[in-house]
PDB file of C-alpha atoms in Angstrom:
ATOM      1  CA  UNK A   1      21.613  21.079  32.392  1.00 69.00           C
ATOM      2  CA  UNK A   2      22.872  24.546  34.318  1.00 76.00           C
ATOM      3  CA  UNK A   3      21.399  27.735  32.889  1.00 85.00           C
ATOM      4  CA  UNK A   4      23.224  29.706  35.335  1.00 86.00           C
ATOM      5  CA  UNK A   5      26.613  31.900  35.277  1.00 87.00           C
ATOM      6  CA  UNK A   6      27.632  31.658  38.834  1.00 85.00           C
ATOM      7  CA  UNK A   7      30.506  34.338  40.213  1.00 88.00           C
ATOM      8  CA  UNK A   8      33.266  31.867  39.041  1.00 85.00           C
ATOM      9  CA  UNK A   9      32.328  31.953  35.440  1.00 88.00           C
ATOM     10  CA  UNK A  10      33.226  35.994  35.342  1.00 91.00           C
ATOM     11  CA  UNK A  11      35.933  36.911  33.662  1.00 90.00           C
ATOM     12  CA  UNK A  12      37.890  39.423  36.044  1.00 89.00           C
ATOM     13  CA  UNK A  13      41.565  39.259  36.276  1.00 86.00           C
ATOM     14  CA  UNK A  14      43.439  41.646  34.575  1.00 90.00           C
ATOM     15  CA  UNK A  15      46.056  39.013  33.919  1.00 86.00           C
ATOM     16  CA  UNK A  16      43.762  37.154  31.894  1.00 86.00           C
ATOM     17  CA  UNK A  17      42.110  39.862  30.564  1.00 89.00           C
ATOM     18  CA  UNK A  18      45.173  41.406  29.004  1.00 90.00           C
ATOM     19  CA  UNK A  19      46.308  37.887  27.759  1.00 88.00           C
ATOM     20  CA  UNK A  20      43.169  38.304  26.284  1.00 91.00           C
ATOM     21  CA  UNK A  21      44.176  41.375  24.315  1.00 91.00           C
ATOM     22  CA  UNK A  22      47.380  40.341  23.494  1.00 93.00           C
ATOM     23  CA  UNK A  23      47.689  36.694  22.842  1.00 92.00           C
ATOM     24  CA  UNK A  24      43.743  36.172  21.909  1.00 91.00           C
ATOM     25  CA  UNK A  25      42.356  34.741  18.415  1.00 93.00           C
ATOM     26  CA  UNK A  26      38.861  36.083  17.501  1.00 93.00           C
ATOM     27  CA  UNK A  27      35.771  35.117  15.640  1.00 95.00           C
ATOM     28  CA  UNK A  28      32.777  37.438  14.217  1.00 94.00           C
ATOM     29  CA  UNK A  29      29.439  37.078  13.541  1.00 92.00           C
ATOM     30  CA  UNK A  30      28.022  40.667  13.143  1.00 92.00           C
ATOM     31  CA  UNK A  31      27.661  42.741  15.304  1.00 93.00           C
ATOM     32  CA  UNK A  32      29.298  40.406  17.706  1.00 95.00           C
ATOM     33  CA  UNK A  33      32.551  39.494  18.387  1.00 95.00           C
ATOM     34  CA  UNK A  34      34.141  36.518  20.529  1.00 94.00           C
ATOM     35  CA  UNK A  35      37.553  36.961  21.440  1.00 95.00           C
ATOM     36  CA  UNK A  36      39.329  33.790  23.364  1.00 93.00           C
ATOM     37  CA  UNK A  37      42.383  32.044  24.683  1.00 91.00           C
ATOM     38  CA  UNK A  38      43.014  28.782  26.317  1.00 87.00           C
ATOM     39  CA  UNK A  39      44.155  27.767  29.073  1.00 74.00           C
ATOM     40  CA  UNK A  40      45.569  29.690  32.601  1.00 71.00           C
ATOM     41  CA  UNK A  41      42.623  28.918  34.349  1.00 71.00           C
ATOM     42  CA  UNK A  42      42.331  27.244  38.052  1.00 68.00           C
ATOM     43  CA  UNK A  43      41.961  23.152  37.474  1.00 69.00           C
ATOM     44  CA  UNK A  44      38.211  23.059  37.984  1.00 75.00           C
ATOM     45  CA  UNK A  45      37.185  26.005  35.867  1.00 81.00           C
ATOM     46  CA  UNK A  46      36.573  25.344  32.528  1.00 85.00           C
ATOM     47  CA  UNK A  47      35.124  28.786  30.949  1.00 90.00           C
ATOM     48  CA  UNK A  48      35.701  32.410  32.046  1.00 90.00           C
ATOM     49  CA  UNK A  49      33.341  34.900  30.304  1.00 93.00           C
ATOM     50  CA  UNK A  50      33.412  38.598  29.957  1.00 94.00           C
ATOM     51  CA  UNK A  51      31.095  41.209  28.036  1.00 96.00           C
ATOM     52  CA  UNK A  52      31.828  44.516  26.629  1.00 95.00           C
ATOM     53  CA  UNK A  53      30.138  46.996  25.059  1.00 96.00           C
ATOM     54  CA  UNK A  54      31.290  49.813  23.861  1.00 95.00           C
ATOM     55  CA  UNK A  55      31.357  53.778  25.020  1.00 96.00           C
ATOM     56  CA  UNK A  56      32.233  54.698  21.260  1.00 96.00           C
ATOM     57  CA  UNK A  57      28.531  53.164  20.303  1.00 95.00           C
ATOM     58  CA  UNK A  58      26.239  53.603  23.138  1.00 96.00           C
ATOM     59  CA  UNK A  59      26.916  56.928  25.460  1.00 96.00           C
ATOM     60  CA  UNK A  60      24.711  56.298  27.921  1.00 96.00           C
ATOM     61  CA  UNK A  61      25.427  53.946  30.622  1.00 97.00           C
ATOM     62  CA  UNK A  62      21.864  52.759  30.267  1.00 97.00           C
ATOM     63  CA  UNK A  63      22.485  51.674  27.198  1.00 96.00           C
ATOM     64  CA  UNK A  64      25.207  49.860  27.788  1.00 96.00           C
ATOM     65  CA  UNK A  65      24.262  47.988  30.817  1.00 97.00           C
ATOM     66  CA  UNK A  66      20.811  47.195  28.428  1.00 96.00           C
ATOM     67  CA  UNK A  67      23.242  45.470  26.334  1.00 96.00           C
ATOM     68  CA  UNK A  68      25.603  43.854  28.660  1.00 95.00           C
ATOM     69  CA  UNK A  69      22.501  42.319  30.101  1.00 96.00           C
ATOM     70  CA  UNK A  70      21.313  40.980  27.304  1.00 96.00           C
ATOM     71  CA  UNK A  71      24.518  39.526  26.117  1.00 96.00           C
ATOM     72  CA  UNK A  72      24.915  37.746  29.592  1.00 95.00           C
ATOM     73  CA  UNK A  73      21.543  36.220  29.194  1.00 95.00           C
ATOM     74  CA  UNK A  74      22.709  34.825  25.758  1.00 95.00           C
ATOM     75  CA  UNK A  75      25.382  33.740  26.768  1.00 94.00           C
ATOM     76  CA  UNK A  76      23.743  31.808  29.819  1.00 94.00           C
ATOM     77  CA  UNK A  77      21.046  30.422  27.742  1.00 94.00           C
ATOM     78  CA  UNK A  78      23.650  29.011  24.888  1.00 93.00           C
ATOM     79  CA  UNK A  79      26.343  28.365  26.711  1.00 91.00           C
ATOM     80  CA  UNK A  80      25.965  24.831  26.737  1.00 92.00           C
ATOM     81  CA  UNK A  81      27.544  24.848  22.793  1.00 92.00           C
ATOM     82  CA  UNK A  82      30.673  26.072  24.177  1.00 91.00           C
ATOM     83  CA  UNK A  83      30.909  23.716  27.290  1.00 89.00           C
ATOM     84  CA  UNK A  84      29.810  20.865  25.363  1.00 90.00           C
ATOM     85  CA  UNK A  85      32.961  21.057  22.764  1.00 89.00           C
ATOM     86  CA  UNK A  86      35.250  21.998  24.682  1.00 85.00           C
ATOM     87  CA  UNK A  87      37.998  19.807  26.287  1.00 85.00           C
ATOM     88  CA  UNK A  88      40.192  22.504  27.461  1.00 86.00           C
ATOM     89  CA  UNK A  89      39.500  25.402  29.635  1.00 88.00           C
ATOM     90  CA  UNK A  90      38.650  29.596  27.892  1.00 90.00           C
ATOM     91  CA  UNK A  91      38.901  32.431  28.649  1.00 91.00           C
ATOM     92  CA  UNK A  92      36.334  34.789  26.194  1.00 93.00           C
ATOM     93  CA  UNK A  93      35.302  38.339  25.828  1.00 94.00           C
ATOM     94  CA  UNK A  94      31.851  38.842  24.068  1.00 94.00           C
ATOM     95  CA  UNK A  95      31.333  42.276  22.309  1.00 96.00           C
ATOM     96  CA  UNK A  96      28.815  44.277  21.345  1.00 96.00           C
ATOM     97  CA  UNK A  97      30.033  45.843  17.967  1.00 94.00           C
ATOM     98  CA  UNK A  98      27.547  48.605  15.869  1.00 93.00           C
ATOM     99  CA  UNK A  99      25.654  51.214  17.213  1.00 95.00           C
ATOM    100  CA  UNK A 100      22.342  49.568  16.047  1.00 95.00           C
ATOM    101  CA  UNK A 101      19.596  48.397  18.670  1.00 95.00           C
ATOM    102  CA  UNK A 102      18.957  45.000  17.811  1.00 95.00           C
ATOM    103  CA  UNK A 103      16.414  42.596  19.384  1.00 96.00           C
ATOM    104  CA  UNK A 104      16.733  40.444  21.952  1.00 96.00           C
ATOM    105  CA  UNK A 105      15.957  37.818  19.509  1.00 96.00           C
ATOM    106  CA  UNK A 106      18.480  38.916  16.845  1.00 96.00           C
ATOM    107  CA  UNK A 107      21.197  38.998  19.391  1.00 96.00           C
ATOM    108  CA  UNK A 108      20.613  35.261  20.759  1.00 96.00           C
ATOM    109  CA  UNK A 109      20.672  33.801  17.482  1.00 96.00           C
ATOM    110  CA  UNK A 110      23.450  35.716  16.297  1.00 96.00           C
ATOM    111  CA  UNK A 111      25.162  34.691  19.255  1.00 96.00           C
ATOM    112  CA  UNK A 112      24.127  30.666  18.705  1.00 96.00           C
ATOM    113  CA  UNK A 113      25.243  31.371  15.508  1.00 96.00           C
ATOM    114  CA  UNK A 114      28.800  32.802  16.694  1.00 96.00           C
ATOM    115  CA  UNK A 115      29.298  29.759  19.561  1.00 95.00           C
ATOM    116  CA  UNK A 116      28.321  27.128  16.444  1.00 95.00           C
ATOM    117  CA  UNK A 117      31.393  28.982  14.741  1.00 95.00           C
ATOM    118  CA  UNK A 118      33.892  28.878  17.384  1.00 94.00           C
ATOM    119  CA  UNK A 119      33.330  25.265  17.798  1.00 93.00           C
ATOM    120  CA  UNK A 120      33.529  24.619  14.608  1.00 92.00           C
ATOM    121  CA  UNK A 121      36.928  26.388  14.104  1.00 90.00           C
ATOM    122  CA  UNK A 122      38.464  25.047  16.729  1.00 85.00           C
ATOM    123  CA  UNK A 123      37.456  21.305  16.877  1.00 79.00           C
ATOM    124  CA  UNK A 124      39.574  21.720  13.079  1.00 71.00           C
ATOM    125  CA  UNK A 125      42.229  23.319  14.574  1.00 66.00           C
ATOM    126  CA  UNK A 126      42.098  20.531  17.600  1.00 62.00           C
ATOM    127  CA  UNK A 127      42.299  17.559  14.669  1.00 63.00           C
ATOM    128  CA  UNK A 128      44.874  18.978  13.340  1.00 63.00           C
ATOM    129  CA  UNK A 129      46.903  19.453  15.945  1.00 63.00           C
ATOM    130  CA  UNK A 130      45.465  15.702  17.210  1.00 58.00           C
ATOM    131  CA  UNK A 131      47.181  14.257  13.574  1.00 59.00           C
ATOM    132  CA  UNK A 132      50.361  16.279  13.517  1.00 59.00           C
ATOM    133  CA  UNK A 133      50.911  15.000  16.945  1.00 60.00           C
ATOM    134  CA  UNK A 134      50.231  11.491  15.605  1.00 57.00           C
ATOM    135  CA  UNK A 135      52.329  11.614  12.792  1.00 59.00           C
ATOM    136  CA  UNK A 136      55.518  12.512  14.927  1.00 58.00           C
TER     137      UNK A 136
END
């Protein structure tokens, strides 16, 4: 297994970043927030990831980047939830959401706990759609 998040894993485009905004479904697990949409990704990429934090909560660019770091590192260590359950390809954005300094600690298992609930809501949704397809 890859703990990395290579250059091709960054989320960047503003295409897909403001498909993001517009088009994207979200799921919360305070004081994080995941927001996604499939699809529109080159064949052999399978996630895109951004992170945000915001201005609002943290003034000081320190503290942001302190954040943003530690929300990539998450992400790298856990992201084997997503890319094990997934069958098509993401795009997310991971935020930071409350002006509270949480661990390190806190923040990775809230964030295990947020992957565990994206998977969970969309492997339903994929069933679903998997048995109204069948039934036609």
């Amino acid at each position: 297994m890859s703990f990395n998040y290579p250059k091709n894993e960054k989320l960047k485009s503003k295409i897909s970043i403001g498909l993001l905004f517009s088009e994207g479904k979200s799921v919360s697990k305070y004081p994080l927030r995941l927001v996604y949409h499939s699809g529109y990704l080159a064949e052999n990429e399978k996630i895109k990831m951004g992170v945000s934090v915001s201005k609002k909560n943290f003034k000081k660019a320190v503290d942001r980047n302190r954040f943003k770091r530690i929300l990539r590192e998450t992400y790298r260590l856990n992201k084997h939830i997503l890319l094990d359950n997934l069958d098509k390809p993401y795009a997310f954005m991971f935020f930071y959401q409350t002006k509270e300094r949480l661990s390190y600690e806190e923040i990775n298992t809230k964030t295990i706990q947020l992957f565990e609930k994206f998977v969970a809501q969309n492997s339903k949704k994929e069933s679903s759609e998997k048995e109204d397809e069948l039934d036609k």
